[in-house]
mmCIF file of C-alpha atoms and ligand atoms in Angstrom:
data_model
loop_
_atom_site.group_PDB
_atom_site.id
_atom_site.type_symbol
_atom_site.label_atom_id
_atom_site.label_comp_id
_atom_site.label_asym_id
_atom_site.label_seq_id
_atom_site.Cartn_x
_atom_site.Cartn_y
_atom_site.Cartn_z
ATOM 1 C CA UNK A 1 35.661 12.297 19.894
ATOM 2 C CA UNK A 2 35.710 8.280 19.070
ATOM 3 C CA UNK A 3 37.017 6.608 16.280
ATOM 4 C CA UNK A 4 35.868 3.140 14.705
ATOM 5 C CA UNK A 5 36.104 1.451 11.228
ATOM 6 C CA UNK A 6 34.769 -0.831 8.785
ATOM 7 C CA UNK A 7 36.055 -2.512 5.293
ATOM 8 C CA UNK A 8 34.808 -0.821 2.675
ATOM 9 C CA UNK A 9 36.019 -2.582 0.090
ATOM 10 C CA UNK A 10 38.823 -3.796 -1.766
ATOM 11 C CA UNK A 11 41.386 -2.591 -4.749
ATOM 12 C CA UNK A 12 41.690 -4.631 -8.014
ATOM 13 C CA UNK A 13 44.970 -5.994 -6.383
ATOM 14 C CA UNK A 14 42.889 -7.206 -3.304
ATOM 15 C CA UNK A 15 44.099 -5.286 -0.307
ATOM 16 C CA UNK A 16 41.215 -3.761 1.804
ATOM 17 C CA UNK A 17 39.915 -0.522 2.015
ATOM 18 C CA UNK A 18 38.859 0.634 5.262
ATOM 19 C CA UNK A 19 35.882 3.700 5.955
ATOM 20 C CA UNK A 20 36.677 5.276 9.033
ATOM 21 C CA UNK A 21 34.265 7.282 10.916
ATOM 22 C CA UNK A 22 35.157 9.839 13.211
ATOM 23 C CA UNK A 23 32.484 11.095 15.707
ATOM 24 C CA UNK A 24 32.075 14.574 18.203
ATOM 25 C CA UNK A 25 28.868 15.015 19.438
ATOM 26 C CA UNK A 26 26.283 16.239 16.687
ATOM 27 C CA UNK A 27 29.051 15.903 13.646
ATOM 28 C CA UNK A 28 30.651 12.789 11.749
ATOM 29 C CA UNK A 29 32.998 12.119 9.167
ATOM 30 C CA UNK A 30 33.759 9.132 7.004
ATOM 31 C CA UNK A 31 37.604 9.409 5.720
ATOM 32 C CA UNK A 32 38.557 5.942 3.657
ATOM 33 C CA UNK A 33 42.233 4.807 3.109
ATOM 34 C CA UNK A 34 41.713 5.243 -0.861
ATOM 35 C CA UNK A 35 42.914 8.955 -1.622
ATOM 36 C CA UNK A 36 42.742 9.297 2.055
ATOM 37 C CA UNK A 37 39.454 10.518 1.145
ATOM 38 C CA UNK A 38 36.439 12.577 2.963
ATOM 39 C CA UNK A 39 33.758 10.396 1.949
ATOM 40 C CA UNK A 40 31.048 12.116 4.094
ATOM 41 C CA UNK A 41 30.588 14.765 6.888
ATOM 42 C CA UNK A 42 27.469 15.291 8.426
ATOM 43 C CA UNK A 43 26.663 18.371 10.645
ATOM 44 C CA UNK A 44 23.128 19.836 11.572
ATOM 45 C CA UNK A 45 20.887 22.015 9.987
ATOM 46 C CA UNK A 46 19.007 24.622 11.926
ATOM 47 C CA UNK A 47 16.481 22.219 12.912
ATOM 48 C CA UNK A 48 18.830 19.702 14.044
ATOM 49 C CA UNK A 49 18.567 17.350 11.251
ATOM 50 C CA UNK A 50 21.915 15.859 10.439
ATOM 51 C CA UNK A 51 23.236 16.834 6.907
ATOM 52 C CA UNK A 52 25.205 15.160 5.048
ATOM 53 C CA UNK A 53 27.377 18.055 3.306
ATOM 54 C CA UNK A 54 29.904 16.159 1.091
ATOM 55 C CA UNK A 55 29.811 14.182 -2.138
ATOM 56 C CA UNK A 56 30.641 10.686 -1.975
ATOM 57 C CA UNK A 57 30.475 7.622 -3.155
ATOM 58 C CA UNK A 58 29.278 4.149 -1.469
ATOM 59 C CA UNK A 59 31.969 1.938 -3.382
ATOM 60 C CA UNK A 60 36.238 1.363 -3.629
ATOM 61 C CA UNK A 61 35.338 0.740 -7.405
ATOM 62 C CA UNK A 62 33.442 4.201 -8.201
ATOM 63 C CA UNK A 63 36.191 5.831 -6.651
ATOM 64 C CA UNK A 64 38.364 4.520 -8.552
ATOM 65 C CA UNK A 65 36.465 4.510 -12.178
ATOM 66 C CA UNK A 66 35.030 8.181 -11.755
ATOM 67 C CA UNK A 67 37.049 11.170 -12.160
ATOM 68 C CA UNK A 68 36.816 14.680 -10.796
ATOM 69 C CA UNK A 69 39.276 13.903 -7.529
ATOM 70 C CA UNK A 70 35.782 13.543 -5.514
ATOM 71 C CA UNK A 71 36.901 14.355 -1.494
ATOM 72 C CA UNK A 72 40.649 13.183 -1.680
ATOM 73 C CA UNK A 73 43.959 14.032 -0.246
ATOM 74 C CA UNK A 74 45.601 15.939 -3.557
ATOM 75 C CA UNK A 75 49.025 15.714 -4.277
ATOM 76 C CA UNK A 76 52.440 16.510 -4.619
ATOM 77 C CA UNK A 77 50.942 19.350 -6.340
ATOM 78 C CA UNK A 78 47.388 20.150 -5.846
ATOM 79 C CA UNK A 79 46.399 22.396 -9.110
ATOM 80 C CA UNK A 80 48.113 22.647 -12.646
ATOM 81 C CA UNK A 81 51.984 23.018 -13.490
ATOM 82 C CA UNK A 82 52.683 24.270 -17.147
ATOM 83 C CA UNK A 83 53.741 21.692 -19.242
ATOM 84 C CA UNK A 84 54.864 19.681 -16.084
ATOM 85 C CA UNK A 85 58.066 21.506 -15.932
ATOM 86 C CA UNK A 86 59.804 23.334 -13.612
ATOM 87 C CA UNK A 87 63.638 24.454 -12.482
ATOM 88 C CA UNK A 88 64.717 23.293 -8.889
ATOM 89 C CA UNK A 89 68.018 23.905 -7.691
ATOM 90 C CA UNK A 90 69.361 25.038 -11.458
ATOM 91 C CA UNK A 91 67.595 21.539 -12.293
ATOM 92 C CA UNK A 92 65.268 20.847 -15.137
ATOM 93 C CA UNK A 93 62.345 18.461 -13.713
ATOM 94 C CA UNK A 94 59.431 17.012 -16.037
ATOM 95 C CA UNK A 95 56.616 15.724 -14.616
ATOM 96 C CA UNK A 96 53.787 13.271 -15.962
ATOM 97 C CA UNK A 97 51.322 15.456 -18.217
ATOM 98 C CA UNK A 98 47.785 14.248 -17.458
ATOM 99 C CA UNK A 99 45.922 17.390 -18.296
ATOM 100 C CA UNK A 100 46.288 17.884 -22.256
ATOM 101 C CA UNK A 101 50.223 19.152 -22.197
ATOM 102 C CA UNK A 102 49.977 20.088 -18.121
ATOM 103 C CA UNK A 103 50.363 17.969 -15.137
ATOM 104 C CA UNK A 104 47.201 18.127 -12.674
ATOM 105 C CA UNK A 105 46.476 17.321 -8.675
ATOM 106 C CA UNK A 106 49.931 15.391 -8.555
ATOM 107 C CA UNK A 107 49.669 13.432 -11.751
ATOM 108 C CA UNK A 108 48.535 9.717 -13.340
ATOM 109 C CA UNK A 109 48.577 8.260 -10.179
ATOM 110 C CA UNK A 110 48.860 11.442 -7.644
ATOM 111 C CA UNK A 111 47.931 11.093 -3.540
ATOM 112 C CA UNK A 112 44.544 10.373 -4.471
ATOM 113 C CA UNK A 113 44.869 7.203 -6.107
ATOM 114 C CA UNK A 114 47.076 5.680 -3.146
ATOM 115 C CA UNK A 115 46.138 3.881 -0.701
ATOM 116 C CA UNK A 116 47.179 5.326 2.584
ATOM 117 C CA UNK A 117 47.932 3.976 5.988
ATOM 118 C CA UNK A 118 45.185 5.040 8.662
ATOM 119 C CA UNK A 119 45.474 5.146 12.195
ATOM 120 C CA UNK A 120 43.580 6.245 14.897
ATOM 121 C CA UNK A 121 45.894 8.737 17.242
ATOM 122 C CA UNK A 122 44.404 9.740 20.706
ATOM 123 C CA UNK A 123 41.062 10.403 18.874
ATOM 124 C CA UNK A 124 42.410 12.349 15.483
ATOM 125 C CA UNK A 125 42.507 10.313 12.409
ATOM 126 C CA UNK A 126 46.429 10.045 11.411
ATOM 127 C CA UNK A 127 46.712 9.042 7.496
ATOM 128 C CA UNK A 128 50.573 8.727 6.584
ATOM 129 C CA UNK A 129 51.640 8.552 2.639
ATOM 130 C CA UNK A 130 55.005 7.823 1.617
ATOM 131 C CA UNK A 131 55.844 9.176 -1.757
ATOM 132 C CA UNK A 132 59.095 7.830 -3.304
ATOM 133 C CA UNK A 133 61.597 9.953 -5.118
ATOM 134 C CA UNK A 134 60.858 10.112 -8.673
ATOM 135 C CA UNK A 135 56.825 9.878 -7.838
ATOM 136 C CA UNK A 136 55.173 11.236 -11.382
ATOM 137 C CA UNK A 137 58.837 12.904 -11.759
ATOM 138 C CA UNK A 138 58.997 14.758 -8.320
ATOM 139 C CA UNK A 139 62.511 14.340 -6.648
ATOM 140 C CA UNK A 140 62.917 13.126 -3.306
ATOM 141 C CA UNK A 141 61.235 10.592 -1.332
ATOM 142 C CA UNK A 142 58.637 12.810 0.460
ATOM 143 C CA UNK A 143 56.627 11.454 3.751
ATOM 144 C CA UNK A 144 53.439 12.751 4.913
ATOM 145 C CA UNK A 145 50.455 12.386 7.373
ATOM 146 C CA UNK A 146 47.193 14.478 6.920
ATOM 147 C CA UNK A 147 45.081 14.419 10.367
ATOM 148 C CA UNK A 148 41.701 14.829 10.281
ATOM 149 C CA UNK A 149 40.082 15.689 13.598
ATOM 150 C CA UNK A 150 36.328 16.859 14.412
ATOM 151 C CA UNK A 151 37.319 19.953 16.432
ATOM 152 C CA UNK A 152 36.274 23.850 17.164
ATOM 153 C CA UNK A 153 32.912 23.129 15.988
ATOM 154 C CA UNK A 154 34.574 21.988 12.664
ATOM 155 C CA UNK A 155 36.514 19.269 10.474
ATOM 156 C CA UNK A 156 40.447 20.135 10.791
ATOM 157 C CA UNK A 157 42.553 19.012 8.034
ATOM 158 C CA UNK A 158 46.461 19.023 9.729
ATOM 159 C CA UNK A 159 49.358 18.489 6.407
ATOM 160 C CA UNK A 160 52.434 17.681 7.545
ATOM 161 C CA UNK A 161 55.362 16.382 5.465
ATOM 162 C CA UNK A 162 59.155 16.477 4.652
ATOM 163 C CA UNK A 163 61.621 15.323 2.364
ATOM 164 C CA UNK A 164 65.059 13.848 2.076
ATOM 165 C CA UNK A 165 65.367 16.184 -1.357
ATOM 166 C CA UNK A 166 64.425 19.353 -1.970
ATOM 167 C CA UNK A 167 61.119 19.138 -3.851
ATOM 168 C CA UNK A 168 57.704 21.145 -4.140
ATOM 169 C CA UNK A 169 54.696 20.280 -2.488
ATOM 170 C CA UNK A 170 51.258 21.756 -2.872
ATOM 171 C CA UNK A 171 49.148 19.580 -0.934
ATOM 172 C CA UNK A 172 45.015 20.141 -0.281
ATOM 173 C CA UNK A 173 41.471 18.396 0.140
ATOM 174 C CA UNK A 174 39.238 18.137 -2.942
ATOM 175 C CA UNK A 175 36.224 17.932 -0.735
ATOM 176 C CA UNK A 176 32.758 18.842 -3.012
ATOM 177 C CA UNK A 177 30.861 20.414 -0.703
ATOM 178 C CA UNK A 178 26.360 20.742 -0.868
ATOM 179 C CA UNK A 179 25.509 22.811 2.000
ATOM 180 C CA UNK A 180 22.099 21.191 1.320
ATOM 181 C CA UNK A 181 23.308 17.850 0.890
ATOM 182 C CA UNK A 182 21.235 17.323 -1.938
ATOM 183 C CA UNK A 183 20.705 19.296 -5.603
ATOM 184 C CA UNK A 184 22.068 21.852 -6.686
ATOM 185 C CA UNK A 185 24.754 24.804 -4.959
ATOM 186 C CA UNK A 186 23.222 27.668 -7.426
ATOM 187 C CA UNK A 187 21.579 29.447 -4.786
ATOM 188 C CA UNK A 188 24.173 28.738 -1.953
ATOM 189 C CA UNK A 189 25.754 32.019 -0.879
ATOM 190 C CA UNK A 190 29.543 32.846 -0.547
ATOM 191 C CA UNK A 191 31.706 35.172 0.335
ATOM 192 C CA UNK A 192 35.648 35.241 0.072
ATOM 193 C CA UNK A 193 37.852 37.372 1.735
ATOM 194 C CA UNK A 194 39.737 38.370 -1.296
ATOM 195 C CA UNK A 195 41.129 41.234 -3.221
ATOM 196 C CA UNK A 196 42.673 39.616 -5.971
ATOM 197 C CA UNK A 197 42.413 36.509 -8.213
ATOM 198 C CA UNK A 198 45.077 34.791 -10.485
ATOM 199 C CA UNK A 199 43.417 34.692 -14.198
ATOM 200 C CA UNK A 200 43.429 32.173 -16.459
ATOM 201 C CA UNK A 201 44.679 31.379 -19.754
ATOM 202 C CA UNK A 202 42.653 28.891 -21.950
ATOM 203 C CA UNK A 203 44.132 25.530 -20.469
ATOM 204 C CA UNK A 204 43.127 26.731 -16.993
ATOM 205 C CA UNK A 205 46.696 28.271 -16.277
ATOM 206 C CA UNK A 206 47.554 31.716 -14.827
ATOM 207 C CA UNK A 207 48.608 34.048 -16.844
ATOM 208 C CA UNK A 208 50.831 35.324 -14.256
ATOM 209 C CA UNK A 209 48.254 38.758 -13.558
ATOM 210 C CA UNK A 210 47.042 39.580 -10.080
ATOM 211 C CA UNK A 211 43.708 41.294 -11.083
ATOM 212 C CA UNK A 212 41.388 43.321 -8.826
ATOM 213 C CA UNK A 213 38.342 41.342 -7.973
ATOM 214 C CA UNK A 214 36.419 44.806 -8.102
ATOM 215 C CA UNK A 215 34.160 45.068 -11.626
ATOM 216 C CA UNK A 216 34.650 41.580 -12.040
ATOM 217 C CA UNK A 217 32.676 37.653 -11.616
ATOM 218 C CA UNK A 218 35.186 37.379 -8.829
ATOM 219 C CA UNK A 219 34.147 40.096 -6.520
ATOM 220 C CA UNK A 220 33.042 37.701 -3.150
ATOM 221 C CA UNK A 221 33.707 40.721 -0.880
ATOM 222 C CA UNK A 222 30.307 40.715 -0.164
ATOM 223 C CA UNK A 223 27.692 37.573 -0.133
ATOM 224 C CA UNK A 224 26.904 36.681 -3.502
ATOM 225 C CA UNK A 225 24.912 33.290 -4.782
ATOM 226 C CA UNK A 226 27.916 31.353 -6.758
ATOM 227 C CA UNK A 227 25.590 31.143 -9.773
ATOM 228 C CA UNK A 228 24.680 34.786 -9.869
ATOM 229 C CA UNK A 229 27.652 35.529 -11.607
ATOM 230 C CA UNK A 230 29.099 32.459 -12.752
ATOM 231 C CA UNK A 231 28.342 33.221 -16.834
ATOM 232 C CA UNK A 232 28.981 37.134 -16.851
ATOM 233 C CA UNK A 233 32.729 37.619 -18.017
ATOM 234 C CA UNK A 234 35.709 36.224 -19.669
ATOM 235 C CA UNK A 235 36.568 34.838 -16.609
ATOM 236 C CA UNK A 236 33.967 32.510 -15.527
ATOM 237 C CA UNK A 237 32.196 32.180 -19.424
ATOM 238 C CA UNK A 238 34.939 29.701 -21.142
ATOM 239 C CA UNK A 239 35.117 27.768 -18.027
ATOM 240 C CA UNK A 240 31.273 26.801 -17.569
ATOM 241 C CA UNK A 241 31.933 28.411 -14.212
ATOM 242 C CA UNK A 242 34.253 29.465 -11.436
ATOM 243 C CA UNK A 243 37.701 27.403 -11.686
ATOM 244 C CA UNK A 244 40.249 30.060 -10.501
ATOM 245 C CA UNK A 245 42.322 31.027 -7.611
ATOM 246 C CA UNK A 246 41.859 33.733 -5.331
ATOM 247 C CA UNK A 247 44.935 35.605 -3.345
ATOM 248 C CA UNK A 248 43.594 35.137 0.077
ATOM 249 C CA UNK A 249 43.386 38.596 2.565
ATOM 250 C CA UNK A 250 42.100 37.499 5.270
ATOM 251 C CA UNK A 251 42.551 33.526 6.554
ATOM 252 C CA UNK A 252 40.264 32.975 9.718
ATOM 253 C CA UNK A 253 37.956 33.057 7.844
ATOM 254 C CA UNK A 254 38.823 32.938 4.285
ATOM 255 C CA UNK A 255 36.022 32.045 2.821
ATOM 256 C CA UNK A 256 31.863 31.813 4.187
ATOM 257 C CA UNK A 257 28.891 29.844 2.569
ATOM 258 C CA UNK A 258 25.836 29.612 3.872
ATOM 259 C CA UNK A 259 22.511 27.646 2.959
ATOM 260 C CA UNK A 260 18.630 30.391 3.069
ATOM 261 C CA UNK A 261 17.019 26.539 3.102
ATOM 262 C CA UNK A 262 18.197 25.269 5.877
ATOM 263 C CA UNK A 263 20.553 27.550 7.620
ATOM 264 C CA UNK A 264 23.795 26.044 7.441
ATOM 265 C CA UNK A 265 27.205 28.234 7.664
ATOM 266 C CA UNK A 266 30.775 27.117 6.682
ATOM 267 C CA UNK A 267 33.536 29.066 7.476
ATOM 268 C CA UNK A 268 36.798 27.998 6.312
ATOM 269 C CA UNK A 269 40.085 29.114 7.726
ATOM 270 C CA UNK A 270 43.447 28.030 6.681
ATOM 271 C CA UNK A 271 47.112 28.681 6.918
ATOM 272 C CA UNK A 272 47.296 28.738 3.042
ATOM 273 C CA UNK A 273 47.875 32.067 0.652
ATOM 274 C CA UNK A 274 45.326 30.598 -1.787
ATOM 275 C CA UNK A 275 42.112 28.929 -2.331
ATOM 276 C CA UNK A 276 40.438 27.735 -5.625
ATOM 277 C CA UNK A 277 37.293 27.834 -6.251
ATOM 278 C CA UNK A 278 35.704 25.402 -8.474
ATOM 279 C CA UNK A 279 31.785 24.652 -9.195
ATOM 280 C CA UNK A 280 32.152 21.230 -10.367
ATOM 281 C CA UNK A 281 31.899 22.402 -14.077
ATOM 282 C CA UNK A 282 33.287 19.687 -15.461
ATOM 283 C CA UNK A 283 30.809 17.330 -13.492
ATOM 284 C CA UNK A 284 28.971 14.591 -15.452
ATOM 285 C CA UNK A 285 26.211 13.003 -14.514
ATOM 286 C CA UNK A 286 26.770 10.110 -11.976
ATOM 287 C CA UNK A 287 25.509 8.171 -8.983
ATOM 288 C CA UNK A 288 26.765 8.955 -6.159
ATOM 289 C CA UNK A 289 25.886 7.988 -2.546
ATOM 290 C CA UNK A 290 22.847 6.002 -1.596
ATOM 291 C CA UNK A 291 21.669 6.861 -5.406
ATOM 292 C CA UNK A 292 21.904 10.831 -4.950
ATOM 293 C CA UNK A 293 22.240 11.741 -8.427
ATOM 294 C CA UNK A 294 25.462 14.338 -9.454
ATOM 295 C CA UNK A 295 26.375 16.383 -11.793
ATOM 296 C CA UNK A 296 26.987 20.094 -12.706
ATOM 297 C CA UNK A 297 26.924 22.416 -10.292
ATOM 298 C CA UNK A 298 25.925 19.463 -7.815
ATOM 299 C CA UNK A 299 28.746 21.034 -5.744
ATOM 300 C CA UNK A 300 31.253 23.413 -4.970
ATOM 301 C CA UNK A 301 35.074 22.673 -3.578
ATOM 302 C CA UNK A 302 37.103 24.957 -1.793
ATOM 303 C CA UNK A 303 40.708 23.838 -2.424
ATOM 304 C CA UNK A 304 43.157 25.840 -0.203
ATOM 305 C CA UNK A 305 46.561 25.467 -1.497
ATOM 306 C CA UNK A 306 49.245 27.814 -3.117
ATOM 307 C CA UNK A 307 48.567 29.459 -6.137
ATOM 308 C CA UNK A 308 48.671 27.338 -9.479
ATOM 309 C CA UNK A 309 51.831 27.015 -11.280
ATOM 310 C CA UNK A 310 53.564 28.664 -8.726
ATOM 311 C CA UNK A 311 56.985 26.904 -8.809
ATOM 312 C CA UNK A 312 57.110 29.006 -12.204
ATOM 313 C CA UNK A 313 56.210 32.197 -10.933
ATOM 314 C CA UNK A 314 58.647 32.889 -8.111
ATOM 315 C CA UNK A 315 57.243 36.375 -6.891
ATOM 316 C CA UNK A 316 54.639 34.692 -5.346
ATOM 317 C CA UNK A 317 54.854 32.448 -2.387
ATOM 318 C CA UNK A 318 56.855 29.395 -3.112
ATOM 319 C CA UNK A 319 56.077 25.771 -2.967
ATOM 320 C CA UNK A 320 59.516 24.537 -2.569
ATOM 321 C CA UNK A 321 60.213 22.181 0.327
ATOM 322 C CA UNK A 322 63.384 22.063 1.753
ATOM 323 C CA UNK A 323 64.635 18.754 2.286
ATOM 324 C CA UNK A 324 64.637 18.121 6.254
ATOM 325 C CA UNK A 325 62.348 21.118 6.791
ATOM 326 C CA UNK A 326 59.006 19.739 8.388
ATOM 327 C CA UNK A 327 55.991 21.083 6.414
ATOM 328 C CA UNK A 328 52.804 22.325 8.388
ATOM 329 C CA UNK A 329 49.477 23.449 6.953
ATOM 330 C CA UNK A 330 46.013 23.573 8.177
ATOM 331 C CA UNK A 331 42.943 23.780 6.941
ATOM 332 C CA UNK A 332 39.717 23.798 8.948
ATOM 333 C CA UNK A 333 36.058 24.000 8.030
ATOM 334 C CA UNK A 334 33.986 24.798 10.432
ATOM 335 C CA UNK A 335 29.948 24.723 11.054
ATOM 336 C CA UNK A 336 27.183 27.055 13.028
ATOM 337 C CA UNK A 337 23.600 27.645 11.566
ATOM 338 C CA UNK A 338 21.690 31.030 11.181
HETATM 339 C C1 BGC B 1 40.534 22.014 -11.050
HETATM 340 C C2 BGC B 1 39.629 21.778 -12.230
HETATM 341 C C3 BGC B 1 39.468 20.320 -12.433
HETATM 342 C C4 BGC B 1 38.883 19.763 -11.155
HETATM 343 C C5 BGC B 1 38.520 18.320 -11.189
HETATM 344 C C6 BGC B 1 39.905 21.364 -9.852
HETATM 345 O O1 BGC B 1 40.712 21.513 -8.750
HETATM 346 O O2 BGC B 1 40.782 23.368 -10.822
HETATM 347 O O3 BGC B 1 40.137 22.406 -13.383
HETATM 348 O O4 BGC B 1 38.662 20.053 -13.540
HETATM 349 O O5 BGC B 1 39.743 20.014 -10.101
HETATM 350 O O6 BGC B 1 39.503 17.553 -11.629
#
């Protein structure tokens, strides 16, 4: 594995912005200090061409002026929180509301919008965050470092954090993935190792229900394209697609998509109870890198996290970070053709 970097660009405030580019044999990823974002990752294809499987952007300034969270590290709190509120410790806490009346992915200015401090670490790429206490309304000061290492025939995403207060953190990668690295992810098969999703309620909320996947949009148990079913029932229709969670089964893997053109497999595996899945429905059209042209259904993410607005549904696994207790999480995506 070798590590090497170039300046990107720069903020509005001038500091530089780095693209680091991690290497292991026949795969590469770009990471940049902005959002400490996965700007590209190329693996092969079945003929060995090298394919470029995330959306990206060639500029600091159209990560910064587009929306949509495009490959960054998201957090405090990666998903929604009703109303931004939630009760810690018999404590009220209200958090910015960027998302009509709900707080989103951490906030006005979550993890995403910071510049973070890379360094190369015996080969991995080590990006460390400190948070303050207060951040978008969060207590405690909160420090973290994601790694991202080319491993196992895959990209592993290491979270680690802790905090000097308890707090909640809810931390993933809002990677947009194109397992043809070009058009669109219609015909891109997947399959998700679920028996149950976490429904929504009109602002994109859960309603608190652990349905049956069986019957419904959401059954992945099997390979099915992700548009075959993206328009068939109340659960997909008022979204413009899939933008829900699903209450993982099985982790290693949780999830597998695979490419008929050109033969690539992802596998994802994670330590996390949840993963949403969302089709870029909300995806206007934009340039992205060397003038590939985005838009809806351009991609698909797979965010691994806990469920959404969990802090205020306590039967289900908790978010709350105990301050001095070291948080660990992994994700990993990993790549084979068929
Ligand atoms: C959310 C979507 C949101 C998107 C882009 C996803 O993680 O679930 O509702 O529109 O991020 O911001």
């Amino acid at each position: 594995m070798s590590i090497s970097k170039k300046l990107f660009g720069k903020m509005p405030c001038g500091k530089e912005v780095y693209c680091w580019t991690i290497t292991n044999g026949n795969m590469s990823a770009d990471i940049i200090d902005y959002g400490a974002t996965l700007r590209s990752l190329i693996v092969p294809d079945k003929n060995g061409n090298p394919t470029d499987v995330v959306l990206g952007y060639d500029t600091v300034e159209e990560y910064i002026n587009n929306d949509g969270y495009i490959g960054a590290t998201v957090g405090r709190f990666a998903n929604r929180i009703c109303k931004g509120k939630f009760t810690l410790n018999g404590k009220e806490y209200t958090l910015a509301t960027n998302d009509g009346p709900n707080h989103l992915h951490g906030g006005n200015i979550g993890y995403d919008k910071m510049v973070w401090d890379i360094k190369d670490e015996d080969g991995e790429l080590a990006c460390y965050l400190t948070s303050p206490d207060g951040d978008e309304g969060y207590p405690g000061t909160l420090e973290m470092k994601v790694t991202y290492a080319l491993k196992d025939g895959g990209l592993s995403i290491h979270y680690e954090a802790a905090s000097d207060k308890d707090t909640i953190f809810n931390p993933t990668n809002h990677a947009y993935f194109n397992l043809d690295g070009e058009g669109k992810i219609n015909e891109q098969y997947l399959k998700i190792n679920a028996d149950y999703f976490t429904p929504n309620d009109a602002d994109c909320l859960p309603t608190g229900e652990l349905k049956a996947v069986e019957g419904t949009s959401m059954d992945f148990k099997d390979f099915h394209t992700i548009a075959e079913r993206a328009d068939m029932d109340e659960y997909v229709k008022p979204y413009g697609g899939y933008d829900v969670n699903f209450v993982l089964n099985v982790k290693s893997p949780a999830c597998e998509v695979y490419s008929d053109k050109n033969g690539i497999v992802m596998q994802v595996e994670t330590t996390e109870p949840g993963v949403q899945l969302y089709t870029g429905n909300g995806t206007s059209d934009r340039l992205g890198k060397n003038g590939a042209q985005y838009g809806w259904r351009s991609a698909f993410c797979l965010e691994t996290q806990h469920y959404p607005d969990c802090i205020n549904h306590p039967e289900w696994p908790s978010c709350i970070l105990k301050a001095g207790i070291k948080f660990d999480s992994t994700t990993v995506y990993k790549f084979k053709t068929k």
